[in-house]
Amino acid sequence: MLLNQFLLLGAILFCTGVYGVLARRNGVMVLMSVELILNAVNINLVAFSASTGAIAGQVFALFVIAIAAAEVGVGLAIVLMIYRNRHSIDLSQADLMKG
Amino acid sequence: MGDSTAQSVFFYILAVPMVIGAIRVVTTRNIIRAALWLVVVLGGVAAQFVLLVAEFTAVTQVLVYIGAIIVLFIFGIMLTRAPLGKSLEFHRNQAIGGLVVAVGLLALLGYVLIDGFGDDQINLEVAGLPSVQVVGVVDEGSGRYEQAVSSSRFDVLANEDFEEQVAELVGDALAGSSAQDQLRAASEAERQREVALAEAEDDGVTASSAFVIVEASNTKAVSDAIFSDYIVPFEAISVLLLAALIGAVVLARKD
């Protein structure tokens, strides 16, 4: 198996996640795109771990999974608060701090 | 090389639905469908992990991502009463800008990866388990060692009777594995020792012995690493999860 197969797959998922973060206005959709990005990173980490034989890549991937869980929890709580205050989760309308 | 072809075939069988699913996640109007396409992607990632002989990480991915995070997303979608059918309108300028950035980034990453990693192969003899790994050599002259891979669990095997000692080490640690696997692990250790000694000679170091680590299963290897080398990040993550938990509860409270 080529190492590049996994790295390119990771790159494609990453760029799809980037498109999702930039183009979607629904708060929950943005969070899902961030999950795509994190999974792309995880594929990269584990592929390198398999390629060099170091176990550190897989350990790091586990930490990324844990951090993603924490981030989704807090992120959804924030989206929930935005919804409660504005009755909409359209992020392009949440621009009170815009100068 | 028949092994490698089969693995490549499985890789593509997994990768195509993953890419399709990822594109559907970010383009579909219906947000529940997006969450379900995300499950396809996450499951595909877990299967890729199994392909890379990282089965503990694969199971954790399924449990945590699909089992908890997706459920959390669906709760979030239900609670915010996001329109479950077709939702917010499509904004062309924003989408085009995002597309330009994403495609440009993909082109850049693709070029860098193909240029940088070319034809590097993943050698499953190294990644696969059970395995014995030569992680460094001991310098005859100064007594110090070069550690190729970070690990605090290792045995030092002198060069003279390396083969017997490795066979014994493999026999002890991989007691449950088949004789063929043990033989494969021992000969892989031999090969790695040759490589490590050759590299050491290139650097002008005369090595008298080699460090080896034996990993009987992926879970054992990961847990050994986490609870010895990476104990500090592990504890920090526990505190982070606690903080996130308290934070989410406080934020979502109705006051």
Short mmCIF file of C-alpha atoms in Angstrom, two decimals:
data_model
loop_
_atom_site.label_atom_id
_atom_site.label_comp_id
_atom_site.label_asym_id
_atom_site.label_seq_id
_atom_site.Cartn_x
_atom_site.Cartn_y
_atom_site.Cartn_z
CA MET A 1 0.00 0.00 0.00
CA LEU A 2 1.25 3.39 -0.84
CA LEU A 3 1.58 5.83 2.02
CA ASN A 4 0.32 8.50 -0.34
CA GLN A 5 -3.05 6.79 -0.72
CA PHE A 6 -3.88 7.51 2.90
CA LEU A 7 -2.36 10.97 2.92
CA LEU A 8 -4.29 12.01 -0.19
CA LEU A 9 -7.49 10.61 1.27
CA GLY A 10 -6.80 12.69 4.36
CA ALA A 11 -6.18 15.75 2.19
CA ILE A 12 -9.47 15.27 0.31
CA LEU A 13 -11.44 14.94 3.54
CA PHE A 14 -9.65 17.97 4.97
CA CYS A 15 -10.46 20.15 1.98
CA THR A 16 -14.08 18.99 1.99
CA GLY A 17 -14.26 20.00 5.66
CA VAL A 18 -12.74 23.38 4.83
CA TYR A 19 -15.38 23.91 2.15
CA GLY A 20 -18.07 23.01 4.66
CA VAL A 21 -16.79 25.46 7.26
CA LEU A 22 -16.58 28.27 4.73
CA ALA A 23 -19.71 27.73 2.69
CA ARG A 24 -22.34 26.58 5.19
CA ARG A 25 -24.20 28.95 7.47
CA ASN A 26 -25.89 26.47 9.74
CA GLY A 27 -23.99 26.24 13.03
CA VAL A 28 -24.41 22.50 13.40
CA MET A 29 -23.23 21.97 9.83
CA VAL A 30 -20.06 23.95 10.56
CA LEU A 31 -19.38 21.70 13.55
CA MET A 32 -19.83 18.62 11.38
CA SER A 33 -17.33 19.99 8.87
CA VAL A 34 -14.85 20.50 11.69
CA GLU A 35 -15.34 16.82 12.55
CA LEU A 36 -14.43 15.98 8.94
CA ILE A 37 -11.23 17.99 9.33
CA LEU A 38 -10.32 16.22 12.56
CA ASN A 39 -10.90 12.82 11.01
CA ALA A 40 -8.68 13.71 8.09
CA VAL A 41 -5.93 14.57 10.56
CA ASN A 42 -6.49 11.27 12.35
CA ILE A 43 -6.06 9.31 9.13
CA ASN A 44 -2.78 11.11 8.53
CA LEU A 45 -1.54 10.40 12.03
CA VAL A 46 -2.34 6.70 11.95
CA ALA A 47 -0.94 6.29 8.43
CA PHE A 48 2.37 7.77 9.52
CA SER A 49 2.30 5.62 12.62
CA ALA A 50 1.94 2.54 10.45
CA SER A 51 4.62 3.74 8.07
CA THR A 52 7.32 4.47 10.64
CA GLY A 53 6.32 1.90 13.23
CA ALA A 54 6.14 4.51 15.98
CA ILE A 55 3.14 4.10 18.22
CA ALA A 56 3.03 7.83 18.96
CA GLY A 57 0.84 8.53 15.94
CA GLN A 58 -1.93 6.30 17.22
CA VAL A 59 -1.64 7.74 20.74
CA PHE A 60 -1.94 11.22 19.31
CA ALA A 61 -4.97 10.12 17.26
CA LEU A 62 -6.65 8.92 20.45
CA PHE A 63 -6.01 12.29 22.05
CA VAL A 64 -7.48 14.03 19.01
CA ILE A 65 -10.61 11.88 19.33
CA ALA A 66 -10.96 12.86 22.99
CA ILE A 67 -10.48 16.54 22.22
CA ALA A 68 -13.02 16.34 19.39
CA ALA A 69 -15.57 14.95 21.81
CA ALA A 70 -14.98 17.80 24.25
CA GLU A 71 -15.13 20.34 21.45
CA VAL A 72 -18.41 19.03 20.07
CA GLY A 73 -19.95 19.12 23.54
CA VAL A 74 -19.05 22.73 24.13
CA GLY A 75 -19.75 23.74 20.52
CA LEU A 76 -23.25 22.34 20.58
CA ALA A 77 -23.91 24.04 23.93
CA ILE A 78 -22.91 27.33 22.32
CA VAL A 79 -25.15 26.66 19.31
CA LEU A 80 -27.96 25.90 21.70
CA MET A 81 -27.50 29.24 23.45
CA ILE A 82 -27.41 31.07 20.14
CA TYR A 83 -30.65 29.37 19.19
CA ARG A 84 -32.27 30.31 22.48
CA ASN A 85 -31.39 33.96 22.10
CA ARG A 86 -32.10 34.42 18.43
CA HIS A 87 -34.35 31.51 17.47
CA SER A 88 -32.13 30.83 14.51
CA ILE A 89 -28.77 29.13 14.06
CA ASP A 90 -27.84 31.05 10.95
CA LEU A 91 -24.25 32.04 11.67
CA SER A 92 -24.21 34.84 9.12
CA GLN A 93 -26.77 36.65 11.25
CA ALA A 94 -24.72 36.26 14.43
CA ASP A 95 -22.55 39.26 13.61
CA LEU A 96 -23.13 41.56 16.58
CA MET A 97 -19.39 41.96 17.13
CA LYS A 98 -18.80 43.02 13.55
CA GLY A 99 -17.08 46.39 13.42
CA MET B 1 2.90 -8.68 -3.25
CA GLY B 2 -0.49 -10.31 -3.39
CA ASP B 3 -1.11 -9.08 0.12
CA SER B 4 -0.45 -5.52 -0.88
CA THR B 5 -2.81 -5.66 -3.84
CA ALA B 6 -5.65 -6.99 -1.71
CA GLN B 7 -5.06 -4.22 0.79
CA SER B 8 -5.03 -1.60 -1.93
CA VAL B 9 -8.30 -2.94 -3.29
CA PHE B 10 -9.89 -2.73 0.13
CA PHE B 11 -8.50 0.75 0.56
CA TYR B 12 -10.28 1.92 -2.58
CA ILE B 13 -13.47 0.06 -1.68
CA LEU B 14 -13.47 2.07 1.56
CA ALA B 15 -12.17 5.35 0.22
CA VAL B 16 -14.73 5.92 -2.53
CA PRO B 17 -17.81 5.88 -0.22
CA MET B 18 -15.88 8.00 2.26
CA VAL B 19 -15.19 10.73 -0.27
CA ILE B 20 -18.74 10.60 -1.60
CA GLY B 21 -20.06 10.76 1.96
CA ALA B 22 -17.83 13.70 2.84
CA ILE B 23 -19.02 15.65 -0.19
CA ARG B 24 -22.64 14.83 0.64
CA VAL B 25 -22.12 16.00 4.24
CA VAL B 26 -21.20 19.48 3.12
CA THR B 27 -23.60 19.82 0.23
CA THR B 28 -26.84 18.32 1.43
CA ARG B 29 -29.67 20.66 2.49
CA ASN B 30 -31.22 18.29 4.97
CA ILE B 31 -29.20 18.39 8.15
CA ILE B 32 -30.21 14.99 9.47
CA ARG B 33 -29.02 13.48 6.21
CA ALA B 34 -25.74 15.32 6.71
CA ALA B 35 -25.33 13.68 10.12
CA LEU B 36 -25.98 10.26 8.58
CA TRP B 37 -23.50 10.82 5.77
CA LEU B 38 -21.02 11.80 8.45
CA VAL B 39 -21.59 8.36 10.01
CA VAL B 40 -20.54 6.85 6.67
CA VAL B 41 -17.33 8.87 6.71
CA LEU B 42 -16.58 8.05 10.35
CA GLY B 43 -17.20 4.35 9.80
CA GLY B 44 -14.92 4.46 6.75
CA VAL B 45 -12.20 6.08 8.82
CA ALA B 46 -12.50 3.33 11.44
CA ALA B 47 -12.21 0.70 8.71
CA GLN B 48 -9.09 2.41 7.36
CA PHE B 49 -7.63 2.23 10.83
CA VAL B 50 -8.19 -1.51 10.86
CA LEU B 51 -6.44 -1.70 7.48
CA LEU B 52 -3.48 0.09 9.05
CA VAL B 53 -3.37 -2.44 11.90
CA ALA B 54 -4.48 0.12 14.48
CA GLU B 55 -7.42 -1.80 15.82
CA PHE B 56 -7.59 -0.13 19.23
CA THR B 57 -7.86 3.26 17.59
CA ALA B 58 -10.50 1.88 15.21
CA VAL B 59 -12.69 0.63 18.03
CA THR B 60 -12.26 3.88 19.95
CA GLN B 61 -13.24 5.78 16.82
CA VAL B 62 -16.45 3.79 16.51
CA LEU B 63 -17.33 4.05 20.19
CA VAL B 64 -16.56 7.71 20.70
CA TYR B 65 -17.29 9.25 17.31
CA ILE B 66 -20.21 7.23 16.03
CA GLY B 67 -21.52 6.20 19.40
CA ALA B 68 -21.32 9.51 21.23
CA ILE B 69 -20.52 12.45 19.00
CA ILE B 70 -23.08 11.68 16.29
CA VAL B 71 -25.73 11.10 18.96
CA LEU B 72 -24.78 14.47 20.43
CA PHE B 73 -25.16 16.06 17.02
CA ILE B 74 -28.60 14.58 16.53
CA PHE B 75 -29.63 15.83 19.96
CA GLY B 76 -28.31 19.27 19.04
CA ILE B 77 -30.22 19.23 15.77
CA MET B 78 -33.44 18.22 17.49
CA LEU B 79 -33.08 20.74 20.31
CA THR B 80 -32.37 23.67 18.05
CA ARG B 81 -35.38 22.69 15.99
CA ALA B 82 -33.37 23.21 12.86
CA PRO B 83 -35.73 22.76 9.93
CA LEU B 84 -35.52 19.04 9.33
CA GLY B 85 -36.45 19.33 5.70
CA LYS B 86 -34.80 21.65 3.26
CA SER B 87 -33.07 24.39 5.18
CA LEU B 88 -31.40 27.74 4.73
CA GLU B 89 -30.96 29.00 1.23
CA PHE B 90 -27.87 28.46 -0.77
CA HIS B 91 -25.67 31.52 -0.98
CA ARG B 92 -23.76 31.48 -4.19
CA ASN B 93 -20.95 33.87 -3.38
CA GLN B 94 -20.11 32.19 -0.14
CA ALA B 95 -20.21 28.76 -1.72
CA ILE B 96 -18.03 29.81 -4.64
CA GLY B 97 -15.48 31.40 -2.33
CA GLY B 98 -15.38 28.27 -0.22
CA LEU B 99 -15.02 26.10 -3.32
CA VAL B 100 -12.11 28.15 -4.62
CA VAL B 101 -10.29 27.94 -1.29
CA ALA B 102 -10.96 24.23 -0.89
CA VAL B 103 -9.90 23.30 -4.42
CA GLY B 104 -6.81 25.48 -4.19
CA LEU B 105 -5.86 23.90 -0.89
CA LEU B 106 -6.41 20.43 -2.32
CA ALA B 107 -4.20 21.20 -5.30
CA LEU B 108 -1.46 22.50 -3.02
CA LEU B 109 -1.67 19.57 -0.61
CA GLY B 110 -1.81 17.07 -3.46
CA TYR B 111 1.29 18.50 -5.07
CA VAL B 112 3.21 18.59 -1.79
CA LEU B 113 2.22 15.03 -0.88
CA ILE B 114 3.00 13.50 -4.25
CA ASP B 115 6.23 15.39 -4.48
CA GLY B 116 7.24 14.68 -0.92
CA PHE B 117 6.17 11.11 -0.36
CA GLY B 118 6.28 9.81 -3.90
CA ASP B 119 6.26 6.04 -3.77
CA ASP B 120 6.84 5.41 -0.08
CA GLN B 121 5.27 2.13 0.85
CA ILE B 122 3.62 1.17 4.08
CA ASN B 123 5.37 -1.98 5.11
CA LEU B 124 2.92 -3.97 7.16
CA GLU B 125 5.74 -6.11 8.44
CA VAL B 126 6.72 -3.05 10.42
CA ALA B 127 3.24 -1.87 11.26
CA GLY B 128 1.68 -5.26 11.71
CA LEU B 129 1.75 -7.20 14.90
CA PRO B 130 3.07 -9.20 16.56
CA SER B 131 6.37 -7.45 16.02
CA VAL B 132 9.77 -6.96 17.46
CA GLN B 133 11.33 -3.64 16.78
CA VAL B 134 14.91 -2.52 16.95
CA VAL B 135 14.71 0.96 18.34
CA GLY B 136 18.32 1.88 18.73
CA VAL B 137 21.89 0.77 19.05
CA VAL B 138 24.40 1.15 21.86
CA ASP B 139 27.61 2.89 20.96
CA GLU B 140 30.60 0.75 21.86
CA GLY B 141 32.87 3.69 22.41
CA SER B 142 30.88 6.06 24.56
CA GLY B 143 28.24 3.75 25.94
CA ARG B 144 25.49 6.13 25.00
CA TYR B 145 22.65 5.02 22.78
CA GLU B 146 20.78 6.37 19.82
CA GLN B 147 17.11 5.86 20.22
CA ALA B 148 15.26 5.75 16.97
CA VAL B 149 11.78 5.58 18.39
CA SER B 150 10.62 6.93 21.70
CA SER B 151 9.88 4.18 24.11
CA SER B 152 10.76 3.51 27.69
CA ARG B 153 10.24 -0.23 27.53
CA PHE B 154 13.11 -2.03 25.94
CA ASP B 155 15.58 -4.84 26.30
CA VAL B 156 19.22 -4.53 25.36
CA LEU B 157 20.50 -7.44 23.32
CA ALA B 158 24.23 -7.79 22.69
CA ASN B 159 25.33 -8.22 19.10
CA GLU B 160 27.09 -11.55 19.55
CA ASP B 161 24.14 -13.69 20.52
CA PHE B 162 21.45 -11.44 19.10
CA GLU B 163 19.64 -14.20 17.25
CA GLU B 164 19.21 -16.51 20.20
CA GLN B 165 18.23 -13.72 22.52
CA VAL B 166 15.69 -12.34 20.09
CA ALA B 167 14.21 -15.79 19.60
CA GLU B 168 13.87 -16.15 23.37
CA LEU B 169 12.39 -12.67 23.76
CA VAL B 170 9.91 -13.29 20.99
CA GLY B 171 9.01 -16.66 22.45
CA ASP B 172 8.28 -15.11 25.84
CA ALA B 173 6.40 -12.07 24.73
CA LEU B 174 4.45 -13.58 21.87
CA ALA B 175 3.70 -16.85 23.62
CA GLY B 176 0.19 -16.96 22.25
CA SER B 177 1.14 -16.43 18.61
CA SER B 178 1.81 -19.08 16.02
CA ALA B 179 5.33 -20.32 15.33
CA GLN B 180 5.21 -18.75 11.90
CA ASP B 181 4.41 -15.33 13.38
CA GLN B 182 7.21 -15.66 15.89
CA LEU B 183 9.63 -16.61 13.15
CA ARG B 184 8.48 -13.67 11.08
CA ALA B 185 8.91 -11.31 14.04
CA ALA B 186 12.39 -12.62 14.80
CA SER B 187 13.59 -12.33 11.21
CA GLU B 188 12.10 -8.84 10.97
CA ALA B 189 14.12 -7.93 14.08
CA GLU B 190 17.24 -9.29 12.37
CA ARG B 191 16.57 -7.20 9.31
CA GLN B 192 15.99 -4.08 11.38
CA ARG B 193 19.15 -4.67 13.33
CA GLU B 194 21.15 -4.83 10.10
CA VAL B 195 19.61 -1.55 9.02
CA ALA B 196 20.23 0.08 12.40
CA LEU B 197 23.84 -1.12 12.49
CA ALA B 198 24.46 0.09 8.95
CA GLU B 199 23.03 3.50 9.77
CA ALA B 200 25.12 3.67 12.93
CA GLU B 201 28.24 2.84 10.94
CA ASP B 202 27.43 5.60 8.49
CA ASP B 203 27.38 7.98 11.42
CA GLY B 204 30.68 6.60 12.63
CA VAL B 205 29.24 4.78 15.63
CA THR B 206 30.35 1.23 16.35
CA ALA B 207 27.44 -0.48 17.98
CA SER B 208 27.85 -3.28 20.45
CA SER B 209 24.22 -4.05 21.08
CA ALA B 210 20.73 -3.09 20.07
CA PHE B 211 17.59 -2.01 21.85
CA VAL B 212 14.50 -3.94 21.01
CA ILE B 213 10.88 -3.60 22.01
CA VAL B 214 8.30 -6.29 21.58
CA GLU B 215 4.67 -5.47 20.98
CA ALA B 216 2.28 -8.36 21.28
CA SER B 217 -0.88 -6.52 20.40
CA ASN B 218 -1.87 -3.07 19.29
CA THR B 219 -3.84 -2.41 22.49
CA LYS B 220 -0.87 -3.42 24.60
CA ALA B 221 1.47 -1.20 22.61
CA VAL B 222 -0.86 1.79 22.80
CA SER B 223 -1.51 1.37 26.50
CA ASP B 224 2.18 0.94 27.24
CA ALA B 225 2.88 4.15 25.39
CA ILE B 226 0.07 6.14 26.98
CA PHE B 227 0.81 5.11 30.53
CA SER B 228 4.54 5.59 30.33
CA ASP B 229 5.63 8.14 27.76
CA TYR B 230 2.41 10.08 27.35
CA ILE B 231 1.03 10.06 30.88
CA VAL B 232 1.12 13.85 31.19
CA PRO B 233 -1.00 14.55 28.08
CA PHE B 234 -3.33 11.78 29.22
CA GLU B 235 -3.94 13.46 32.57
CA ALA B 236 -4.26 16.82 30.87
CA ILE B 237 -6.96 15.40 28.59
CA SER B 238 -8.86 14.14 31.63
CA VAL B 239 -8.87 17.64 33.07
CA LEU B 240 -9.87 19.04 29.67
CA LEU B 241 -12.82 16.68 29.44
CA LEU B 242 -13.91 17.65 32.93
CA ALA B 243 -13.70 21.34 32.05
CA ALA B 244 -15.63 20.78 28.82
CA LEU B 245 -18.30 18.84 30.66
CA ILE B 246 -18.78 21.54 33.29
CA GLY B 247 -18.66 24.25 30.64
CA ALA B 248 -21.27 22.60 28.46
CA VAL B 249 -23.60 22.06 31.41
CA VAL B 250 -23.28 25.68 32.52
CA LEU B 251 -23.75 27.02 28.99
CA ALA B 252 -26.79 24.95 28.22
CA ARG B 253 -28.53 25.55 31.50
CA LYS B 254 -31.86 27.36 31.31
CA ASP B 255 -31.63 30.37 33.56
#
